[in-house]
mmCIF file of C-alpha atoms in Angstrom:
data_model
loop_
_atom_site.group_PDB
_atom_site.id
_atom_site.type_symbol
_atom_site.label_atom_id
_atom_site.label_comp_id
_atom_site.label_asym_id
_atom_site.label_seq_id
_atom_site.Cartn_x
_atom_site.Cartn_y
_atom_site.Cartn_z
ATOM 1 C CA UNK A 38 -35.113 43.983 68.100
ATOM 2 C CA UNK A 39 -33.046 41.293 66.211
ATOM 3 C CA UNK A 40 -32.465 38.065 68.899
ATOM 4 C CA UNK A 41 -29.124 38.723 70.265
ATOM 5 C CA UNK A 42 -27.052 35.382 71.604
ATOM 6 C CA UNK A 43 -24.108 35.529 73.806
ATOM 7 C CA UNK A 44 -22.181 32.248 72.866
ATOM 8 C CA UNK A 45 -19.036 30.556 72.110
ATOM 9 C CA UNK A 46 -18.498 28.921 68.975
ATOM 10 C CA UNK A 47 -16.903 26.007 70.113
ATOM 11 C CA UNK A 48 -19.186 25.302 72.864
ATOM 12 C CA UNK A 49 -21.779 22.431 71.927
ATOM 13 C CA UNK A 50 -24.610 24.111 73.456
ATOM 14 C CA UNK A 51 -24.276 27.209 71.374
ATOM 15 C CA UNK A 52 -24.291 25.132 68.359
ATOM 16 C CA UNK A 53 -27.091 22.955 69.608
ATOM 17 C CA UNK A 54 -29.073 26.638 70.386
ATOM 18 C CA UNK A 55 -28.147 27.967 67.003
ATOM 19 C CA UNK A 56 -29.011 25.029 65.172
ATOM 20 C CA UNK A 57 -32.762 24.673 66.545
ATOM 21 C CA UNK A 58 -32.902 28.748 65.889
ATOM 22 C CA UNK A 59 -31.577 28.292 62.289
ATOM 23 C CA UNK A 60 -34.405 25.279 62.106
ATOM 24 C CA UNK A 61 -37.037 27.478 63.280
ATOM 25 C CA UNK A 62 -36.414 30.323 61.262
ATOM 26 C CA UNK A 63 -35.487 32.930 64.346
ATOM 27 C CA UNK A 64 -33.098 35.426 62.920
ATOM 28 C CA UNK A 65 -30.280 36.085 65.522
ATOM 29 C CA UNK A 66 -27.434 37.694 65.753
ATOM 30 C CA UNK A 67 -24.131 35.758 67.481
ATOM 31 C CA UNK A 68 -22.105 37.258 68.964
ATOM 32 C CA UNK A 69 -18.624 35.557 70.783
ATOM 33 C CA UNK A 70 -19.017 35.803 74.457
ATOM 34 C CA UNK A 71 -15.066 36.149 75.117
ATOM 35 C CA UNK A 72 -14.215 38.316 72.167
ATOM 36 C CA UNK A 73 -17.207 40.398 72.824
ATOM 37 C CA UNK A 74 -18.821 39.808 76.601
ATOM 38 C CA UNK A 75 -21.504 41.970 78.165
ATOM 39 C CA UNK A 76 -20.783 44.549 80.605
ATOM 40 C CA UNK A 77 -21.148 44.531 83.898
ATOM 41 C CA UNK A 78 -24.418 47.001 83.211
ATOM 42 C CA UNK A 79 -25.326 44.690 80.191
ATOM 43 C CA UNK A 80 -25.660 41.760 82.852
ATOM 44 C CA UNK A 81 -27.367 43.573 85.236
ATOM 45 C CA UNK A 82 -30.012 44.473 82.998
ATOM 46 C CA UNK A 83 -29.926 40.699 81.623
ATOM 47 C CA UNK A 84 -30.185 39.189 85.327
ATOM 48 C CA UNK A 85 -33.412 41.674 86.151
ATOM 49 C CA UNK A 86 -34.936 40.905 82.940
ATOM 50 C CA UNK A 87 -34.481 36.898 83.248
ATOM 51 C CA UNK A 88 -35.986 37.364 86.593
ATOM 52 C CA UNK A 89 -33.098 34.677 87.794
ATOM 53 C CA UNK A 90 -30.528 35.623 90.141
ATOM 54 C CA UNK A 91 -27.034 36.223 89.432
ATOM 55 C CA UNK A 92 -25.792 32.724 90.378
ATOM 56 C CA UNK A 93 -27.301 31.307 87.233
ATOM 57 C CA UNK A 94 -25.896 33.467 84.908
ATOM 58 C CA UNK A 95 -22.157 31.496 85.937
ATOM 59 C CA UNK A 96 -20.854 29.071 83.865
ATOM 60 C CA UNK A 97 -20.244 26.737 87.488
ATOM 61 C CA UNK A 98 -18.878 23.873 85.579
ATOM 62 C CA UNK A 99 -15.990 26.007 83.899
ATOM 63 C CA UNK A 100 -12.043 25.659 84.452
ATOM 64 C CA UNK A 101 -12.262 29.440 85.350
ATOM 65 C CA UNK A 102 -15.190 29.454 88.141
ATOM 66 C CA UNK A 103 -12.911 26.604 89.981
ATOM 67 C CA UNK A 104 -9.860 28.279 89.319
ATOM 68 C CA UNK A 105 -11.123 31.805 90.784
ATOM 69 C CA UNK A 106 -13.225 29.629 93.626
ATOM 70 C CA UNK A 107 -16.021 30.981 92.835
ATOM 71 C CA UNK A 108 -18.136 28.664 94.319
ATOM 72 C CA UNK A 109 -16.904 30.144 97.819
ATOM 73 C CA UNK A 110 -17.285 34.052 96.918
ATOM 74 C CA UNK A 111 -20.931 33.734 95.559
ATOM 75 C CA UNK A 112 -21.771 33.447 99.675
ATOM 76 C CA UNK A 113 -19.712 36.268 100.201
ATOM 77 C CA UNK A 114 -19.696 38.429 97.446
ATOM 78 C CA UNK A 115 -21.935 42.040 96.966
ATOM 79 C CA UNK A 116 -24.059 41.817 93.519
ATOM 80 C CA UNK A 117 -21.630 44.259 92.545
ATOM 81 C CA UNK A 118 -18.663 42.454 92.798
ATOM 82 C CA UNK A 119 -20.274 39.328 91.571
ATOM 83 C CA UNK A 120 -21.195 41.411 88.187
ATOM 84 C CA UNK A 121 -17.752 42.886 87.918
ATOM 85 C CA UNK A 122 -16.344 39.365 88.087
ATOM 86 C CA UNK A 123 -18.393 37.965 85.728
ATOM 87 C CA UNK A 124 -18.094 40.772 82.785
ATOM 88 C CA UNK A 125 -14.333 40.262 83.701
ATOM 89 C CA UNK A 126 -14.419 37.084 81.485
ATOM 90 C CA UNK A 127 -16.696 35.330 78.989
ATOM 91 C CA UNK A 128 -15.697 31.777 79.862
ATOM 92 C CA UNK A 129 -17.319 32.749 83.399
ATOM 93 C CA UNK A 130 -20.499 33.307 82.342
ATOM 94 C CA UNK A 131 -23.131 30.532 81.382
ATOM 95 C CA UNK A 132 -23.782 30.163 77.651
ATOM 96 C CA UNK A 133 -25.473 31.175 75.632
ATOM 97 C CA UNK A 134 -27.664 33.421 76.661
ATOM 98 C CA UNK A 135 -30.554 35.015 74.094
ATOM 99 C CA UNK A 136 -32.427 37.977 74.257
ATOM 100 C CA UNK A 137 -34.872 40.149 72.131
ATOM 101 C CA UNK A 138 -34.598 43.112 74.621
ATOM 102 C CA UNK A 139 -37.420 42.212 76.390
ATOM 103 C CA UNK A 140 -36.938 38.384 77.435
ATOM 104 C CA UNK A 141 -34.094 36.414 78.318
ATOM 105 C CA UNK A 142 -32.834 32.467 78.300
ATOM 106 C CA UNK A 143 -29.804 31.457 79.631
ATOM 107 C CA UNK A 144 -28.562 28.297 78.738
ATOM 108 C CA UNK A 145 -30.459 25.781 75.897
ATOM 109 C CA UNK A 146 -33.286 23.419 76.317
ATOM 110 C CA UNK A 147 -35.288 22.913 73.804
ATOM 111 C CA UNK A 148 -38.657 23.454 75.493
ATOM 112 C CA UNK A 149 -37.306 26.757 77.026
ATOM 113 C CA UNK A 150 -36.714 28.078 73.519
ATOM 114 C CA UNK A 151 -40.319 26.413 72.047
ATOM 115 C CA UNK A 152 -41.564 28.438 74.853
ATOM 116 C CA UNK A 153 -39.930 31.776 74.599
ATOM 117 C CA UNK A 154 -38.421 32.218 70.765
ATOM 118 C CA UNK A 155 -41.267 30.594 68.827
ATOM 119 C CA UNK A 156 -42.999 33.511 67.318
#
């Protein structure tokens, strides 16, 4: 399966990600995390595939996780709700995030990718 990544043009992380891909000659396919972002199902299979848990997949240092106070319903909230909230909006979720199907990496550092998308 072609290396799917969740991103956002603009962000400077994505284009940090894409540009070490691009350098390493992973073929991936972009696709724009608030034109396009995964379903609540998509994330859930994401989440139990990364082996993290939900809270990382949330972009905490966005406008919209303050704006929603977020930080206050992750005690509170049921996985469910915490998936429906975060499929709700691509600026809530944490960026980018790559996956072949089989493994996931949420975020970008360099060693992570070296690690994981280094074939």
């Amino acid at each position: 399966m072609l290396l799917k990544v969740y991103e956002y043009p603009k962000c400077s992380t994505c284009q940090k990600a894409k540009k070490w891909l691009k350098e390493n000659d992973v073929a991936f396919e972009p696709i724009h995390i608030v034109e396009n972002p995964p379903s609540a199902d998509e994330l859930k299979k994401l989440i139990d595939l990364s082996g993290l848990e939900i809270k990382k997949f949330f972009n905490t240092s966005g406008m919209k996780y303050r704006e929603l106070g977020m930080k206050e319903k992750m005690n509170t909230a049921s996985e469910e709700e915490l998936l429906e909230i975060l499929a709700s909006d691509g600026m809530l979720i944490k960026r980018p995030i790559a996956t072949d199907g089989k493994e996931v990496t949420v975020g970008f550092k360099e060693e992570q990718y070296e690690n994981t998308w280094s074939k």
